[in-house]
Amino acid sequence: MHGVDGHALGGKEPGGPGEHRSARGGLRSRLWVRSVAGQVFLWLLVAVVVLVAVASAALIVQAGSYSTKDAKHRTLDTAIALAHSPGMLSALDGPDPTAALQPLAEEIRKSGDFDYVEILSPAGFRYTSPDPSLIGRHVPGHYYEEALKGPGNVTIPTVFGTTVDGTAPVVRPDGSVAGFVAVGVTVGHVGRTVARQLPVLFGGAAAAVAVGTGGAVLVRRRLRRQTHGLGPAEMTRMYEHHDAVLHAVREGVLIVGGDGRVLLANDEARRLLELPPEVEGRPVTELGLDPGLAELLASGRAATDEVHPAEDRLLAVNNRPTAPYGGPPGSVATIRDTTELRALAGQAEAARARLKLLYDAGARVGTTLDVVRTAQELADVTVPRFADFATVELAEAVLRGDEPLPGTGSAGGPRIRRVAAGGVREDRPFYPAGSQISPLPGTPEATALGSGHATLMADLHQAQAWRARDPQTADRILAYGIHSLVSAPLRARGLTLGTVTFWRADQSEPFGQEDVAFAEELVARAAMCIDNARRYTREHRMAETLQRSLLPRGLPEQSALEAAYRYRPAQRGVGGDWFDVIPLPGFRVALVVGDVVGHGLHAAATMGRLRTAVLNFSALDLPPDELIARLDDLVARLDHGETAAGEGDTENENEGERAAVTGATCLYAIYDPVSGHCTMARAGHPPPALARPDGSVEYVDLPAGPPLGVGGLPFETTELQLAPGTELVLYTDGLVTNRDRDLETGLATLRACLADALADRSPEDTCQAVFDALVPPHPSDDIALLIARTHLLEPDQVATWDVPYDFAAVSRIRNECADQLTAWGLEDLTFTTELILSELITNAIRYGTEPIRVRMLRDTSLVCEVSDGSSTAPHLRYAAITDEGGRGLFLVAQMAERWGTRYTARGKVIWSEQPLTAPEYQFEAMLL
């Protein structure tokens, strides 16, 4: 019995404790395996079903969207094509649009598988319809009116479903609407093709479900095989490995349960958040975290890279809820330390901002060629993006366009002048613009000028040398809140132009070493712009000086005209406009206005050459058309010479320094105050204006002719008879044309301005009124204006005699001339005048032809003229001792102040001019 009992106690009896434990363990293992495998199978099945359902729904929605879009494209394209089809417009405007268009509409409707194709009148009445009974009726609604703005679609709900209508207008050439083309189709009709594909879609979905189910079964079986017989040791090792990995990563991991308590925190999370040792199970709101971070962890909401502070760190937090991923309610957060990354990002942002500032400075500094304006642009572009205040000082020579002298800005050397300042506030405590600055040794400006590099003063309170220059101003600057500066030299092409000083104040960070390099780069770029402006200023001043020296400095004294002028150079560079008033023999006056295309030294020099040529040609007393022709020949020769010289000049070939003169224009007029006769000719120049005494204004119908140097066409002369008091207005094209005004508008404005002139207004006042009305503040081209008011000599100032072709008449004419001189009170001139007239009349009878005429004119001088019908001119020569003749013209030249010959259409005129007062010892001087 004992043995049996012992056997029973020591063996594995049925129902014994050992067997029960074994049975419970095996059952638990099987249940656990089945539970995991079942869950995997179930989740896989649900995932497949959900994916298939979502895909099916997405395809259906996509099919519906595609149907709608396809319907819109088809209807609108068809409507537009039909509206622009040949014959559509003529059919709509024809006597019976329905007869012409109904077959076409039905053919398109059937071939395009549309519900309707309707062609409407502008008022909305049908010309065509699939239902003939609707033809002539008005379409419901006014949707077609939207097509007046252009072709478009509308969606119309109907009993047959949603209908998409595409409507396009039929437009006549004049822009009016002749009718509309409306094409409609039901969306369901378009979607039938897609509906026929749905069985295939659902069949594929069912197959996917079947495949997914089979895959889930296979996974279930595989899981059962993989987890069958897994012991506690293996599971423990798996857990320990997972736990070691979790705590070894360099990213904080914090798991929070659904009740807001901490479930797990790895080592990195404890370090970053400075958590207490026993943190598991405690609410996150009681861990002393930043309120925003505590709220995020407790709420369990999703977040990506949210930045929260933690002591002196910046943490990027990613938080995700665990419930949607099969876990219990709660969330898992990963935490990274981004403090250093933020610092690097800040540096990168600062570098990007500085690059952007350099780019903006390149675009905003140097927009003009004005030195002071360029310096102000530099000050403006750096405030407040780099400094709170900026000041710019330049050498005096730079402002004049010259190169700065050595030692500029140094003690005892040439001073620099503050020319620009900018700041975040207007009440700046610095020396104002225009002040002279003399940097003392040791000051930032002096150090920068001496070294050629930017100088940093991070703390102005400690800058003793800077304060010693002007303690009162330094204290005012410091009291203003300015605490640091960077002073950089303006250097370009080896020249030191001045300095730029950047200042920071109040809460701005002091300048650092990285700011010094940036300031040097910024100032170096601006220095090139300032130097370009300086060089332009020098060239402009030289060109303007040259041009001013070539233009007349005043009008000559003469009594034929009362003249006034205005001249305005272009804003950018001087040009080649010029004018002249040239006294001619016989108290006549020549008026000339010219224009050389272009600007700069070449244009000014060319203008001087042409003006000199006109003065020389006018001395020959040529008629206007002949003078213009000779000037045209001269310009052609100049162009040829410039071209020949430029072909071998490779150095200046691309610089445009050898430019052709072609493009110059000129207007030349001669006015005779004895007859009031005016002749003029022009070469490509704007026509002159005449302001008559009665207030009427007209432009002279003067043939334009080609510009100088073009050649090929002769120049024509226009002759006018001007009443006394008529104003002759000559001008260059810059007066009437500019970027904002065309030629017709400018001429109309000039005409109106001249018409408004008062009768007693002087030419000077008229010039000013014209300039006020037509000249902009900053003209883009040179402007020259010359206004001359005509006068006539009084009848008692002119004496004329016809001379018979007989030598015996010489003495009679001489006596009559002597009597006229006595009547004029010029008895002192009788002897010399008789000698001059005797010689000139005798030569006319001997060598000339009839008619012969003598004329004496008295005004500011005495003029004697002898004309005849011959074109042969006498020449002054020196007779030998043995010659019997040849001394007459020599005597005339000695007794007259001037003498000469001019040719007319019917011969020539030999003239002499004498002062009204006979000089003392005239004949004694001749004998000597």
Coordinates of N, CA and C in Angstrom, one line a residue, residues 189-362:
H189 N -24.9 60.2 -69.6 CA -24.7 59.7 -70.9 C -23.2 59.4 -71.2
V190 N -22.4 60.4 -70.8 CA -20.9 60.3 -71.0 C -20.4 59.2 -70.1
G191 N -20.9 59.0 -68.9 CA -20.4 58.0 -68.0 C -20.8 56.6 -68.2
R192 N -21.6 56.4 -69.3 CA -22.0 55.0 -69.6 C -20.8 54.1 -69.8
T193 N -19.8 54.7 -70.5 CA -18.6 53.9 -70.8 C -17.9 53.4 -69.5
V194 N -17.9 54.4 -68.6 CA -17.3 54.1 -67.3 C -18.1 53.0 -66.6
A195 N -19.5 53.1 -66.6 CA -20.3 52.2 -65.9 C -20.1 50.8 -66.4
R196 N -19.8 50.7 -67.8 CA -19.6 49.3 -68.3 C -18.4 48.7 -67.8
Q197 N -17.5 49.5 -67.2 CA -16.2 49.0 -66.7 C -16.3 48.6 -65.2
L198 N -17.5 49.0 -64.6 CA -17.6 48.7 -63.1 C -17.6 47.2 -62.8
P199 N -18.3 46.4 -63.6 CA -18.2 44.9 -63.3 C -16.8 44.4 -63.3
V200 N -16.0 44.9 -64.2 CA -14.6 44.5 -64.2 C -13.9 45.0 -62.9
L201 N -14.2 46.2 -62.5 CA -13.7 46.8 -61.3 C -14.0 45.9 -60.1
F202 N -15.3 45.6 -60.0 CA -15.8 44.8 -58.8 C -15.2 43.4 -58.9
G203 N -15.1 42.9 -60.1 CA -14.5 41.5 -60.2 C -13.1 41.5 -59.7
G204 N -12.4 42.6 -60.1 CA -11.0 42.7 -59.7 C -10.9 42.9 -58.2
A205 N -11.9 43.7 -57.6 CA -11.9 43.9 -56.2 C -12.2 42.5 -55.4
A206 N -13.1 41.7 -56.0 CA -13.4 40.4 -55.4 C -12.1 39.5 -55.4
A207 N -11.5 39.6 -56.6 CA -10.3 38.8 -56.7 C -9.2 39.2 -55.7
A208 N -9.1 40.6 -55.5 CA -8.1 41.1 -54.5 C -8.5 40.6 -53.1
V209 N -9.8 40.6 -52.8 CA -10.2 40.1 -51.5 C -9.9 38.7 -51.3
A210 N -10.1 37.9 -52.4 CA -9.8 36.5 -52.3 C -8.3 36.2 -52.1
V211 N -7.5 37.0 -52.9 CA -6.1 36.8 -52.8 C -5.6 37.3 -51.4
G212 N -6.2 38.4 -50.9 CA -5.8 38.9 -49.6 C -6.2 37.9 -48.5
T213 N -7.4 37.2 -48.7 CA -7.8 36.2 -47.7 C -6.8 35.0 -47.7
G214 N -6.5 34.6 -48.9 CA -5.5 33.5 -49.0 C -4.2 33.9 -48.4
G215 N -3.8 35.1 -48.6 CA -2.5 35.5 -48.0 C -2.6 35.6 -46.5
A216 N -3.8 36.1 -46.0 CA -3.9 36.1 -44.6 C -3.9 34.7 -43.9
V217 N -4.5 33.8 -44.7 CA -4.5 32.4 -44.2 C -3.1 31.9 -44.1
L218 N -2.3 32.2 -45.2 CA -0.9 31.7 -45.2 C -0.1 32.4 -44.1
V219 N -0.4 33.7 -43.9 CA 0.3 34.4 -42.8 C 0.0 33.8 -41.4
R220 N -1.3 33.5 -41.3 CA -1.8 32.9 -40.0 C -1.0 31.5 -39.8
R221 N -1.0 30.7 -40.8 CA -0.3 29.5 -40.6 C 1.2 29.7 -40.3
R222 N 1.8 30.6 -41.0 CA 3.2 30.8 -40.8 C 3.5 31.3 -39.4
L223 N 2.6 32.3 -38.9 CA 2.7 32.7 -37.5 C 2.6 31.6 -36.5
R224 N 1.7 30.7 -36.8 CA 1.5 29.6 -35.9 C 2.8 28.7 -35.9
R225 N 3.3 28.6 -37.1 CA 4.6 27.8 -37.1 C 5.7 28.5 -36.4
Q226 N 5.8 29.8 -36.6 CA 6.9 30.6 -36.0 C 6.8 30.7 -34.5
T227 N 5.6 30.8 -33.9 CA 5.4 31.0 -32.5 C 5.2 29.7 -31.7
H228 N 5.0 28.6 -32.4 CA 4.7 27.4 -31.7 C 6.0 26.9 -31.0
G229 N 5.8 26.7 -29.7 CA 6.9 26.2 -28.9 C 7.9 27.2 -28.4
L230 N 7.6 28.6 -28.6 CA 8.5 29.6 -28.2 C 8.5 29.7 -26.6
G231 N 9.6 29.5 -25.9 CA 9.7 29.4 -24.5 C 9.9 30.8 -23.9
P232 N 9.8 30.9 -22.5 CA 10.0 32.2 -21.8 C 11.4 32.8 -22.0
A233 N 12.4 31.9 -22.1 CA 13.7 32.5 -22.2 C 13.9 33.2 -23.5
E234 N 13.4 32.6 -24.6 CA 13.5 33.3 -25.9 C 12.7 34.6 -25.9
M235 N 11.5 34.6 -25.3 CA 10.7 35.9 -25.2 C 11.4 36.9 -24.3
T236 N 12.0 36.5 -23.2 CA 12.7 37.4 -22.4 C 13.9 38.0 -23.1
R237 N 14.6 37.2 -23.8 CA 15.8 37.8 -24.6 C 15.3 38.8 -25.6
M238 N 14.2 38.5 -26.2 CA 13.6 39.4 -27.2 C 13.2 40.7 -26.5
Y239 N 12.6 40.7 -25.4 CA 12.2 41.9 -24.7 C 13.4 42.7 -24.2
E240 N 14.4 42.0 -23.7 CA 15.6 42.7 -23.2 C 16.3 43.4 -24.4
H241 N 16.4 42.7 -25.5 CA 17.0 43.3 -26.7 C 16.3 44.6 -27.1
H242 N 14.9 44.5 -27.1 CA 14.1 45.6 -27.5 C 14.3 46.7 -26.5
D243 N 14.4 46.4 -25.2 CA 14.5 47.4 -24.2 C 15.9 48.1 -24.3
A244 N 16.9 47.3 -24.6 CA 18.3 47.9 -24.8 C 18.3 48.9 -26.0
V245 N 17.7 48.4 -27.1 CA 17.7 49.3 -28.2 C 16.9 50.6 -27.9
L246 N 15.8 50.5 -27.3 CA 15.0 51.7 -26.9 C 15.8 52.7 -26.1
H247 N 16.6 52.3 -25.2 CA 17.3 53.2 -24.3 C 18.7 53.6 -24.9
A248 N 19.1 52.9 -25.9 CA 20.4 53.2 -26.5 C 20.3 54.3 -27.6
V249 N 19.1 54.6 -28.2 CA 19.0 55.5 -29.2 C 19.3 56.9 -28.7
R250 N 19.8 57.8 -29.5 CA 20.1 59.2 -29.1 C 18.9 60.1 -29.5
E251 N 17.7 59.6 -29.3 CA 16.5 60.4 -29.5 C 15.5 60.0 -28.4
G252 N 15.0 61.0 -27.7 CA 14.2 60.8 -26.6 C 12.9 60.1 -27.0
V253 N 12.4 59.1 -26.2 CA 11.2 58.4 -26.5 C 10.4 58.4 -25.2
L254 N 9.1 58.9 -25.3 CA 8.3 59.0 -24.1 C 6.9 58.5 -24.5
I255 N 6.5 57.5 -23.8 CA 5.2 56.9 -24.0 C 4.2 57.3 -22.9
V256 N 3.1 57.8 -23.3 CA 2.1 58.3 -22.3 C 0.8 57.6 -22.5
G257 N 0.2 57.1 -21.5 CA -1.0 56.3 -21.5 C -2.2 57.2 -21.8
G258 N -3.4 56.6 -22.0 CA -4.6 57.4 -22.3 C -5.0 58.2 -21.1
D259 N -4.6 57.9 -19.9 CA -4.9 58.7 -18.7 C -3.9 59.8 -18.5
G260 N -3.0 60.1 -19.4 CA -2.0 61.1 -19.3 C -0.8 60.8 -18.4
R261 N -0.6 59.6 -18.0 CA 0.5 59.2 -17.1 C 1.6 58.6 -18.0
V262 N 2.8 58.7 -17.5 CA 4.0 58.3 -18.2 C 4.0 56.7 -18.1
L263 N 4.1 56.1 -19.2 CA 4.3 54.6 -19.2 C 5.8 54.2 -19.4
L264 N 6.5 55.0 -20.2 CA 7.9 54.6 -20.5 C 8.6 55.9 -20.9
A265 N 9.9 56.1 -20.4 CA 10.7 57.2 -20.8 C 12.1 56.6 -20.9
N266 N 12.7 56.7 -22.1 CA 14.1 56.2 -22.2 C 15.1 57.2 -21.7
D267 N 16.4 56.8 -21.7 CA 17.4 57.6 -21.1 C 17.5 59.0 -21.7
E268 N 17.5 59.1 -23.0 CA 17.6 60.4 -23.7 C 16.5 61.3 -23.3
A269 N 15.2 60.7 -23.2 CA 14.1 61.6 -22.8 C 14.3 62.1 -21.4
R270 N 14.8 61.3 -20.5 CA 15.1 61.7 -19.1 C 16.1 62.8 -19.1
R271 N 17.1 62.7 -20.0 CA 18.2 63.7 -20.0 C 17.7 65.0 -20.5
L272 N 17.0 65.0 -21.6 CA 16.5 66.2 -22.3 C 15.5 66.9 -21.5
L273 N 14.6 66.2 -20.9 CA 13.5 66.8 -20.1 C 13.8 66.9 -18.6
E274 N 15.0 66.4 -18.2 CA 15.4 66.4 -16.8 C 14.3 65.8 -15.9
L275 N 13.9 64.6 -16.2 CA 12.8 63.9 -15.5 C 13.4 63.3 -14.2
P276 N 12.6 63.2 -13.2 CA 13.0 62.5 -12.0 C 13.2 61.0 -12.2
P277 N 13.9 60.3 -11.3 CA 14.2 58.9 -11.5 C 12.9 58.1 -11.6
E278 N 12.0 58.2 -10.7 CA 10.8 57.5 -10.7 C 9.7 58.3 -11.4
V279 N 9.7 58.1 -12.8 CA 8.7 58.9 -13.5 C 7.6 58.1 -14.1
E280 N 7.7 56.8 -14.2 CA 6.7 56.0 -14.7 C 5.5 56.1 -13.8
G281 N 4.3 56.2 -14.4 CA 3.1 56.3 -13.6 C 2.7 57.7 -13.1
R282 N 3.5 58.6 -13.3 CA 3.2 60.0 -12.9 C 2.6 60.8 -14.0
P283 N 1.6 61.7 -13.7 CA 1.0 62.5 -14.8 C 2.1 63.4 -15.4
V284 N 2.0 63.6 -16.7 CA 3.0 64.5 -17.4 C 2.8 66.0 -17.0
T285 N 1.6 66.3 -16.5 CA 1.4 67.7 -16.1 C 2.1 68.0 -14.8
E286 N 2.6 67.0 -14.0 CA 3.2 67.2 -12.7 C 4.7 67.0 -12.8
L287 N 5.3 67.0 -14.0 CA 6.7 66.8 -14.2 C 7.5 68.1 -14.3
G288 N 6.9 69.2 -14.2 CA 7.6 70.5 -14.3 C 8.0 70.9 -15.7
L289 N 7.3 70.4 -16.7 CA 7.7 70.7 -18.1 C 7.1 72.0 -18.5
D290 N 7.6 72.5 -19.7 CA 7.0 73.7 -20.3 C 5.5 73.4 -20.5
P291 N 4.7 74.4 -20.1 CA 3.2 74.2 -20.2 C 2.8 73.8 -21.6
G292 N 3.4 74.3 -22.7 CA 3.0 73.9 -24.0 C 3.4 72.5 -24.3
L293 N 4.6 72.1 -23.8 CA 5.0 70.7 -24.0 C 4.1 69.7 -23.2
A294 N 3.8 70.1 -21.9 CA 3.0 69.2 -21.1 C 1.6 69.1 -21.7
E295 N 1.1 70.1 -22.2 CA -0.3 70.0 -22.9 C -0.2 69.1 -24.1
L296 N 0.8 69.2 -24.9 CA 0.9 68.3 -26.1 C 1.0 66.9 -25.7
L297 N 1.8 66.5 -24.7 CA 2.0 65.1 -24.3 C 0.7 64.6 -23.6
A298 N 0.0 65.4 -22.9 CA -1.2 64.9 -22.2 C -2.4 64.8 -23.1
S299 N -2.4 65.6 -24.2 CA -3.6 65.6 -25.1 C -3.5 64.4 -26.0
G300 N -2.3 64.0 -26.4 CA -2.2 62.9 -27.3 C -2.4 63.3 -28.7
R301 N -2.5 64.6 -29.0 CA -2.7 65.0 -30.4 C -1.5 64.8 -31.3
A302 N -1.7 64.7 -32.6 CA -0.6 64.5 -33.5 C 0.2 65.8 -33.7
A303 N 1.5 65.8 -33.7 CA 2.3 66.9 -33.9 C 3.6 66.5 -34.6
T304 N 4.1 67.4 -35.5 CA 5.3 67.1 -36.2 C 6.3 68.3 -36.0
D305 N 7.5 68.0 -35.4 CA 8.6 69.0 -35.3 C 8.1 70.3 -34.6
E306 N 7.3 70.1 -33.6 CA 6.9 71.3 -32.8 C 8.1 71.6 -31.9
V307 N 8.4 72.9 -31.8 CA 9.6 73.3 -31.0 C 9.1 73.9 -29.7
H308 N 9.7 73.3 -28.6 CA 9.3 73.7 -27.3 C 10.6 74.0 -26.5
P309 N 10.6 75.0 -25.6 CA 11.8 75.2 -24.8 C 11.8 74.3 -23.6
A310 N 13.1 73.9 -23.2 CA 13.3 73.2 -22.0 C 14.6 73.6 -21.4
E311 N 14.5 74.5 -20.3 CA 15.6 75.1 -19.8 C 16.3 75.9 -20.9
D312 N 17.6 75.6 -21.2 CA 18.3 76.4 -22.2 C 18.3 75.6 -23.5
R313 N 17.4 74.7 -23.7 CA 17.4 73.9 -25.0 C 16.1 74.2 -25.8
L314 N 16.2 73.9 -27.0 CA 15.1 74.0 -27.9 C 14.8 72.6 -28.4
L315 N 13.7 72.0 -28.1 CA 13.4 70.6 -28.4 C 12.4 70.5 -29.5
A316 N 12.7 69.7 -30.5 CA 11.7 69.4 -31.6 C 10.9 68.1 -31.2
V317 N 9.6 68.2 -31.1 CA 8.8 67.1 -30.6 C 7.9 66.6 -31.7
N318 N 7.9 65.2 -31.9 CA 7.0 64.6 -32.8 C 6.1 63.7 -31.9
N319 N 4.8 63.9 -32.0 CA 3.9 63.1 -31.1 C 2.8 62.4 -32.0
R320 N 2.6 61.1 -31.7 CA 1.6 60.4 -32.5 C 0.8 59.5 -31.5
P321 N -0.6 59.5 -31.7 CA -1.4 58.6 -30.9 C -1.2 57.2 -31.3
T322 N -1.3 56.3 -30.3 CA -1.0 54.9 -30.5 C -2.3 54.1 -30.8
A323 N -3.4 54.6 -30.5 CA -4.7 53.8 -30.7 C -4.9 53.5 -32.2
P324 N -4.8 54.5 -33.1 CA -5.0 54.2 -34.5 C -4.1 53.1 -35.1
Y325 N -3.0 52.7 -34.4 CA -2.1 51.8 -34.9 C -2.2 50.4 -34.1
G326 N -3.3 50.2 -33.5 CA -3.5 48.9 -32.8 C -3.1 48.9 -31.4
G327 N -2.6 49.9 -30.8 CA -2.2 49.9 -29.4 C -3.3 50.4 -28.5
P328 N -3.1 50.4 -27.2 CA -4.1 50.9 -26.3 C -4.1 52.4 -26.4
P329 N -5.1 53.1 -25.8 CA -5.1 54.6 -25.9 C -3.9 55.1 -25.2
G330 N -3.4 56.2 -25.9 CA -2.2 56.8 -25.4 C -1.4 57.4 -26.6
S331 N -0.2 57.8 -26.4 CA 0.6 58.4 -27.4 C 2.1 58.1 -27.2
V332 N 2.9 58.2 -28.3 CA 4.3 58.1 -28.2 C 5.0 59.3 -28.8
A333 N 5.9 59.9 -28.1 CA 6.6 61.1 -28.5 C 8.1 60.9 -28.6
T334 N 8.6 61.4 -29.7 CA 10.1 61.4 -29.9 C 10.6 62.8 -29.8
I335 N 11.7 63.0 -29.2 CA 12.2 64.3 -28.8 C 13.7 64.4 -29.3
R336 N 14.0 65.6 -30.0 CA 15.3 65.8 -30.5 C 15.8 67.2 -30.0
D337 N 17.1 67.3 -29.7 CA 17.7 68.6 -29.3 C 18.1 69.3 -30.5
T338 N 17.5 70.5 -30.8 CA 17.7 71.2 -32.0 C 18.4 72.6 -31.7
T339 N 19.0 72.7 -30.5 CA 19.6 74.0 -30.1 C 20.7 74.4 -31.1
E340 N 21.6 73.4 -31.3 CA 22.7 73.8 -32.2 C 22.3 73.9 -33.6
L341 N 21.3 73.1 -34.0 CA 20.7 73.2 -35.4 C 20.1 74.6 -35.6
R342 N 19.4 75.1 -34.5 CA 18.8 76.4 -34.6 C 19.8 77.5 -34.8
A343 N 20.9 77.3 -34.0 CA 22.0 78.3 -34.1 C 22.5 78.3 -35.5
L344 N 22.8 77.1 -36.1 CA 23.3 77.1 -37.5 C 22.3 77.6 -38.5
A345 N 21.0 77.3 -38.2 CA 20.0 77.9 -39.1 C 19.9 79.4 -39.0
G346 N 20.1 79.9 -37.8 CA 20.2 81.4 -37.7 C 21.3 82.0 -38.4
Q347 N 22.5 81.3 -38.3 CA 23.6 81.8 -39.1 C 23.4 81.8 -40.6
A348 N 22.8 80.7 -41.0 CA 22.5 80.6 -42.5 C 21.5 81.6 -42.9
E349 N 20.5 81.9 -42.0 CA 19.5 82.9 -42.4 C 20.2 84.3 -42.4
A350 N 21.1 84.6 -41.5 CA 21.8 85.8 -41.5 C 22.7 86.0 -42.8
A351 N 23.3 84.9 -43.2 CA 24.1 84.9 -44.4 C 23.3 85.1 -45.6
R352 N 22.1 84.5 -45.6 CA 21.2 84.7 -46.7 C 20.7 86.1 -46.8
A353 N 20.4 86.7 -45.6 CA 19.9 88.1 -45.6 C 21.0 89.0 -46.1
R354 N 22.3 88.7 -45.8 CA 23.3 89.6 -46.2 C 23.6 89.4 -47.8
L355 N 23.4 88.2 -48.3 CA 23.5 88.1 -49.7 C 22.4 88.8 -50.4
K356 N 21.2 88.7 -49.8 CA 20.1 89.5 -50.4 C 20.4 91.0 -50.3
L357 N 21.0 91.5 -49.2 CA 21.3 92.9 -49.1 C 22.3 93.3 -50.2
L358 N 23.3 92.4 -50.4 CA 24.3 92.7 -51.5 C 23.7 92.8 -52.8
Y359 N 22.7 91.9 -53.1 CA 22.0 91.9 -54.4 C 21.2 93.1 -54.5
D360 N 20.4 93.5 -53.4 CA 19.6 94.7 -53.5 C 20.5 96.0 -53.6
A361 N 21.6 96.0 -53.0 CA 22.5 97.1 -53.1 C 23.0 97.2 -54.6
G362 N 23.3 96.1 -55.2 CA 23.7 96.2 -56.6 C 22.6 96.7 -57.5

